[in-house]
Coordinates of C-alpha atoms and ligand atoms in Angstrom, one line a residue:
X975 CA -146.1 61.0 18.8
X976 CA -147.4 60.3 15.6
X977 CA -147.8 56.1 14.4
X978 CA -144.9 56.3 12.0
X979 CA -142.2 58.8 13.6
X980 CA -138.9 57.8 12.5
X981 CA -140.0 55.5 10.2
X982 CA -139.2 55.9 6.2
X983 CA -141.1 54.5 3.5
X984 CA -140.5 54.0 -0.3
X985 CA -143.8 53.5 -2.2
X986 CA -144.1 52.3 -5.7
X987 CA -146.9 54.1 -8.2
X988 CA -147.9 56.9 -6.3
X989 CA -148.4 59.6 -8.4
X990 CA -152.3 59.1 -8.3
X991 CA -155.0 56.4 -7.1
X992 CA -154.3 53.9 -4.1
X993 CA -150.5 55.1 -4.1
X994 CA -151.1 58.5 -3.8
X995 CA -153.4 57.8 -0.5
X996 CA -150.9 55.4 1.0
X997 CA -148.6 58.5 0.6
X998 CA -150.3 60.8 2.2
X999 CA -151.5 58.8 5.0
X1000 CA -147.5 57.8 5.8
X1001 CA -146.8 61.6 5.8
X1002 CA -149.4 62.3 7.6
X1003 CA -148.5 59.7 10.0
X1004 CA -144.8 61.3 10.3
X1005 CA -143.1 59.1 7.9
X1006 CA -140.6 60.6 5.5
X1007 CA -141.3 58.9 2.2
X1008 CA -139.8 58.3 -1.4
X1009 CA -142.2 57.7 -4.3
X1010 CA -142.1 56.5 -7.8
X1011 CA -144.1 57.1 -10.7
X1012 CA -143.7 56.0 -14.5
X1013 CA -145.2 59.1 -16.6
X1014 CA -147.5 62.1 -14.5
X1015 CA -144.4 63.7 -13.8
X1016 CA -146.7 67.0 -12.7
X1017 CA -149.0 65.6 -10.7
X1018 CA -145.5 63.9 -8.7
X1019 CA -144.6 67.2 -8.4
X1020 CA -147.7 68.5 -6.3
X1021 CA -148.0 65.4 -4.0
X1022 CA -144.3 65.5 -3.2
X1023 CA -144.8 69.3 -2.0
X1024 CA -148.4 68.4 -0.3
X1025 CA -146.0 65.6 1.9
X1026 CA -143.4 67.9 2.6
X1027 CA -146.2 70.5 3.7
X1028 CA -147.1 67.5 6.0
X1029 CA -143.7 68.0 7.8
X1030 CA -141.7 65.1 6.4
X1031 CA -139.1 64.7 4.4
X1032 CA -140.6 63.6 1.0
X1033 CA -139.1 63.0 -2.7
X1034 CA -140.3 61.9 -6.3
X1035 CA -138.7 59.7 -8.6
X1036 CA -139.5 58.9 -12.2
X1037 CA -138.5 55.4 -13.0
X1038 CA -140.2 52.3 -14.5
X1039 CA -140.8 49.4 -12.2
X1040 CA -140.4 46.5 -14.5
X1041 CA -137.0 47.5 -15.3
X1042 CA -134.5 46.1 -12.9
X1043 CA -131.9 48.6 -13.5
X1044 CA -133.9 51.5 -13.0
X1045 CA -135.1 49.7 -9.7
X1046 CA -131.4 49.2 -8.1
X1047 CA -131.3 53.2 -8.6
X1048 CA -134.1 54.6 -7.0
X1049 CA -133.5 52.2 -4.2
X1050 CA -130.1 53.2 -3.7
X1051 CA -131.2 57.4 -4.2
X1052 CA -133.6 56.7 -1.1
X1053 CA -130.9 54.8 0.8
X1054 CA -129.6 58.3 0.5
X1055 CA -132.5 60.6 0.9
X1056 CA -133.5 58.5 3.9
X1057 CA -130.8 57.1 5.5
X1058 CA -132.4 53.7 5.6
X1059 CA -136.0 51.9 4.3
X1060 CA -138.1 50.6 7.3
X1061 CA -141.1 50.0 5.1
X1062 CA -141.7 49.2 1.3
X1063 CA -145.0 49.6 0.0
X1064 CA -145.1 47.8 -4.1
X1065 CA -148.4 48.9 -5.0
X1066 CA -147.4 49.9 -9.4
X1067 CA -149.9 48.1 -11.2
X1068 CA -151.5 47.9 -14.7
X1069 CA -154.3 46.4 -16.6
X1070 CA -154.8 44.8 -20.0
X1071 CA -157.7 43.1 -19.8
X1072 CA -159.2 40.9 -22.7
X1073 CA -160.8 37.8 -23.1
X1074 CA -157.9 35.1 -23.1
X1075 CA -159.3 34.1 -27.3
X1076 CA -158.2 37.6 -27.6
X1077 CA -155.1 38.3 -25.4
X1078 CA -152.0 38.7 -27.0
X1079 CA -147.9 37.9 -25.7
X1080 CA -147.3 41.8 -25.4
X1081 CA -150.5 41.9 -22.9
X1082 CA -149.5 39.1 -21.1
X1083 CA -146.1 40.1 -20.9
X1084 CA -146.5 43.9 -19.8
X1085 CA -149.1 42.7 -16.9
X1086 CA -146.5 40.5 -15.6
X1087 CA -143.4 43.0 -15.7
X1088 CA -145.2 45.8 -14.4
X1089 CA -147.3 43.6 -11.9
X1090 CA -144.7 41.0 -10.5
X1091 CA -141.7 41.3 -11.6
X1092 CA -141.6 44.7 -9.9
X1093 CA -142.6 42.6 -6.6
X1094 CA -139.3 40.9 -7.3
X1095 CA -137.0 43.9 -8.6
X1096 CA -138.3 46.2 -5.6
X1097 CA -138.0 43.4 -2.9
X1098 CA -134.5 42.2 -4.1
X1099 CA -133.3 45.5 -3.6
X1100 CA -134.3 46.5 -0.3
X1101 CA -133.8 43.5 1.9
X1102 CA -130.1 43.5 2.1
X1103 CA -130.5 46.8 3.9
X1104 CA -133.2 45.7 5.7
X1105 CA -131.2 42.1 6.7
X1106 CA -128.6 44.9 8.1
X1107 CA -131.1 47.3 9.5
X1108 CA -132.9 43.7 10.8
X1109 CA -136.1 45.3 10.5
X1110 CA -138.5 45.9 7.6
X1111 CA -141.9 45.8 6.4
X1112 CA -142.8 45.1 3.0
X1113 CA -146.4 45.6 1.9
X1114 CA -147.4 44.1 -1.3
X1115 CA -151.0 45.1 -3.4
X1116 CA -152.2 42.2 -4.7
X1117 CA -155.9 42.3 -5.6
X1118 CA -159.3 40.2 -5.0
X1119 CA -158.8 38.8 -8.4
X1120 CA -155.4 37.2 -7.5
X1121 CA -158.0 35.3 -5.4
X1122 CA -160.5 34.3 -7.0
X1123 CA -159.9 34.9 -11.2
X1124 CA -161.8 36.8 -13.1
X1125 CA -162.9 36.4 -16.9
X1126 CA -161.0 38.9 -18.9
X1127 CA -157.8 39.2 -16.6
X1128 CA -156.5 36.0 -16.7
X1129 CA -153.4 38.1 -17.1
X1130 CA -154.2 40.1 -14.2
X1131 CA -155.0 37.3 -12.3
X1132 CA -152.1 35.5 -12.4
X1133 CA -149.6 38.4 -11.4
X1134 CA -151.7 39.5 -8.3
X1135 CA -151.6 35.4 -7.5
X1136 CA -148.2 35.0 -8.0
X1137 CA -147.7 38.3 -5.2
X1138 CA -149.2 36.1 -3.0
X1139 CA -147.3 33.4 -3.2
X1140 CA -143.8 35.5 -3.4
X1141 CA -145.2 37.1 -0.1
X1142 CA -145.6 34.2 1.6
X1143 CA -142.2 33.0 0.7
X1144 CA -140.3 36.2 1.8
X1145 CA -142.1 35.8 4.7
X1146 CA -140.7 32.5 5.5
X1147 CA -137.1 33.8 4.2
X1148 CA -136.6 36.5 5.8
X1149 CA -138.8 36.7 9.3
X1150 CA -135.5 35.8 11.0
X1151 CA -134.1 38.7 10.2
X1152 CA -137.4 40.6 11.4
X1153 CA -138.6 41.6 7.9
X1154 CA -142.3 41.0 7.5
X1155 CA -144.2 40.6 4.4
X1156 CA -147.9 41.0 4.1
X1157 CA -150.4 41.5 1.0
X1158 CA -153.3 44.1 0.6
X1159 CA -156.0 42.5 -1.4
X1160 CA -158.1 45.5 -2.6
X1161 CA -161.7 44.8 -3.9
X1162 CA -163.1 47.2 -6.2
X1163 CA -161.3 50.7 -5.7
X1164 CA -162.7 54.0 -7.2
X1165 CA -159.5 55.0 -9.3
X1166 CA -158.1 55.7 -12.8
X1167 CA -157.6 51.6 -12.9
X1168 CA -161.3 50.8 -12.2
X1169 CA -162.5 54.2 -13.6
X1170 CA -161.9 52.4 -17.5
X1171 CA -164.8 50.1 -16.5
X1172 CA -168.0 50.5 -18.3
X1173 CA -170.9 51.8 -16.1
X1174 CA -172.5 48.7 -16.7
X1175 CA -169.7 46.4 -15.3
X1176 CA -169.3 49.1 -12.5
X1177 CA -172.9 48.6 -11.2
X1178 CA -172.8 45.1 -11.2
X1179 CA -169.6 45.0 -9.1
X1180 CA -171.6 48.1 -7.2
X1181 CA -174.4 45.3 -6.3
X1182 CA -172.1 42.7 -4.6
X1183 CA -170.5 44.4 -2.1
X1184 CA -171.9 44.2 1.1
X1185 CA -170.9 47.5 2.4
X1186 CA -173.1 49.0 -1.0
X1187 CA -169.4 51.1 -2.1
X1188 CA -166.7 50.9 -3.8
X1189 CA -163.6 51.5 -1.7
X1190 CA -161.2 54.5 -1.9
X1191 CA -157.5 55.0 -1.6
X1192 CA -157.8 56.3 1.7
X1193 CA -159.8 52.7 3.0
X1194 CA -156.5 50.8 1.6
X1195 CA -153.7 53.3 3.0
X1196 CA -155.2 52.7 6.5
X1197 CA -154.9 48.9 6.5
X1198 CA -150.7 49.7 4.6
X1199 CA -150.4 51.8 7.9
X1200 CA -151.3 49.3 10.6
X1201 CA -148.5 46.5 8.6
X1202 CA -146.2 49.5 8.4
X1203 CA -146.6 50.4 12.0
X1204 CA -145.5 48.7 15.2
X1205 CA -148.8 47.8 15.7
X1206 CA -148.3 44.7 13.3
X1207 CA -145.0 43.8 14.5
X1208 CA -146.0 40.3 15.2
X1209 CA -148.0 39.7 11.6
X1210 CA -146.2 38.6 8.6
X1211 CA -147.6 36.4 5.8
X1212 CA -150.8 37.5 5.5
X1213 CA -153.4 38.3 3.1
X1214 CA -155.8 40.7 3.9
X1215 CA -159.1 41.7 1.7
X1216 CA -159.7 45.3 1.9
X1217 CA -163.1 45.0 -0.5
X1218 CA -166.4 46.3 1.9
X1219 CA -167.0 42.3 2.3
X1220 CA -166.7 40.9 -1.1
X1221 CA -164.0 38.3 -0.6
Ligands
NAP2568 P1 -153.9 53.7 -11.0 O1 -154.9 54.7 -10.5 O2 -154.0 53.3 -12.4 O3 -152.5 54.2 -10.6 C1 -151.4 53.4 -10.9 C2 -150.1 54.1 -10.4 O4 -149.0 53.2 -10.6 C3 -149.8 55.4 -11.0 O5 -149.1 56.2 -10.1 C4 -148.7 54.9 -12.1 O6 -147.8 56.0 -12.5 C5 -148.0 53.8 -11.4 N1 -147.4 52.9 -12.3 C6 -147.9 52.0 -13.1 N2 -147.0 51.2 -13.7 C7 -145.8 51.7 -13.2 C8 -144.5 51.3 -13.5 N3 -144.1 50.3 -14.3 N4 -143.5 52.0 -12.8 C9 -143.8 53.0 -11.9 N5 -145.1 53.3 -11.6 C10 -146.0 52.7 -12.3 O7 -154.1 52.4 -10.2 P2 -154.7 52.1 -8.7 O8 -156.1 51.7 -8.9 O9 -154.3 53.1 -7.8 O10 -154.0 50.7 -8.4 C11 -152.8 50.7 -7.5 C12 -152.5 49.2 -7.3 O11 -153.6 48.6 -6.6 C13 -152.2 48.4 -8.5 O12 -151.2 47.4 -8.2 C14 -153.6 47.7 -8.7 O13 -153.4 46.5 -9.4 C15 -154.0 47.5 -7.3 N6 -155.5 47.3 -7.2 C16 -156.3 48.2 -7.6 C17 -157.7 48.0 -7.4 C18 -158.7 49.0 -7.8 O14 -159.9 48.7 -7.7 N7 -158.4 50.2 -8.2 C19 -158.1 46.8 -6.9 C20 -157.2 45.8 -6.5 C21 -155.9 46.1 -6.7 P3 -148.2 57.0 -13.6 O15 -149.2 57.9 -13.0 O16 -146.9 57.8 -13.8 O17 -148.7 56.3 -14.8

């Protein structure tokens, strides 16, 4: 029996990077799994048919996560895909880095709607089904820089900071009803996101991390499994690094 039979998952911003692994490791685990994206409508298209190759039931929806509207849809089109949501993963995310001198409302603004606020849209949504269910598992991507800042994401900084602290919160909320909330901080991930980094800036990061690598999706979809599985049935509230031994 495979870790995540009979469970179902909707995961946010998987149509490439850290999403995209945390997809295919829940298929692969037996999950049946509904995933958002915003705009690579094609390459939605090939990961939802390499899921359903897995075995699973598995479905694609384009919608925007910031938008509150668009959220209360897709989470009512899995309710009916699925049947129910055991496990939500929020991982959509952006940058806009600049200094702070040099940041502007619109930069500030998108970071925080597609960052947070799409903690809150997403979250709202599934946890009267889950208080009904009385089970759930939401997994929220925060980042090492929600931790510890970092010059030219002060933007950044503060949405994967503020993930925390909602975290913690709907942990406290809701853990009588048996929905756990815990956050993935990921260090420096080899993706699209950190792919926009100069070489430079890359190497340096390259130089602190103990374990000499930068992560991959893979590295961060096998921590989402264990707080997804049964295995973390007892662990709620927590913040752990996934960042080869930066943090
Ligand atoms: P990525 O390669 O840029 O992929 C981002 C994904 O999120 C894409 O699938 C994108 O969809 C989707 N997305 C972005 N905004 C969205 C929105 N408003 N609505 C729906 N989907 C949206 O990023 P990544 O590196 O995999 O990062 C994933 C998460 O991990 C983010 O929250 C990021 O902050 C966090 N993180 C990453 C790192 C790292 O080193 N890479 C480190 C710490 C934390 P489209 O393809 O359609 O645009």
């Amino acid at each position: 029996m495979k870790i995540l039979s009979g469970k179902t998952a909707l995961i946010t911003g998987a149509s490439r990077g850290i999403g995209e692994a945390i997809a295919q490791v829940f298929a692969q685990a037996g999950a049946d799994v509904v995933f958002t994206y915003r705009s690579s409508a094609e390459k939605a298209v090939v990961l939802e048919k390499k899921l359903q190759d897995y075995g699973v039931k598995a479905m694609a929806i384009q919608a925007d996560a910031s938008d509150y509207s668009e959220t209360e849809k897709v989470v009512a089109a899995a309710l009916d895909f699925l049947g129910k949501i055991d496990v939500l993963v929020n991982n959509a995310g952006i940058t806009r880095d600049n200094l702070l001198l040099r940041m502007n409302e619109t930069d500030w603004d998108a970071v925080m709607d597609n960052n947070l606020k799409s903690v809150f849209n997403y979250t709202k949504n599934v946890i009267k089904p889950m208080m009904k269910q009385r089970n759930g598992s939401i997994i929220n991507i925060s980042s090492i820089i929600g931790l510890r800042g970092q010059a030219g994401q002060a933007n950044y900084a503060a949405s994967k900071a503020g993930i925390i602290g909602f975290s913690k919160s709907v942990a406290q909320e809701l853990g009588s009803r048996n929905i756990r909330c815990n956050v993935i901080a990921p260090g420096f991930i080899a993706t699209d996101m950190t792919g926009e980094l100069s070489e430079e800036v890359q190497q340096n990061y390259l130089n602190t991390i103990p374990l000499k690598r930068f992560g991959t999706g893979e590295d961060v979809a096998q921590v989402a499994l264990f707080f997804a599985s049964d295995a973390a049935v007892y662990v709620s509230g927590q913040v752990l690094g996934v960042d080869g031994g930066l943090s």
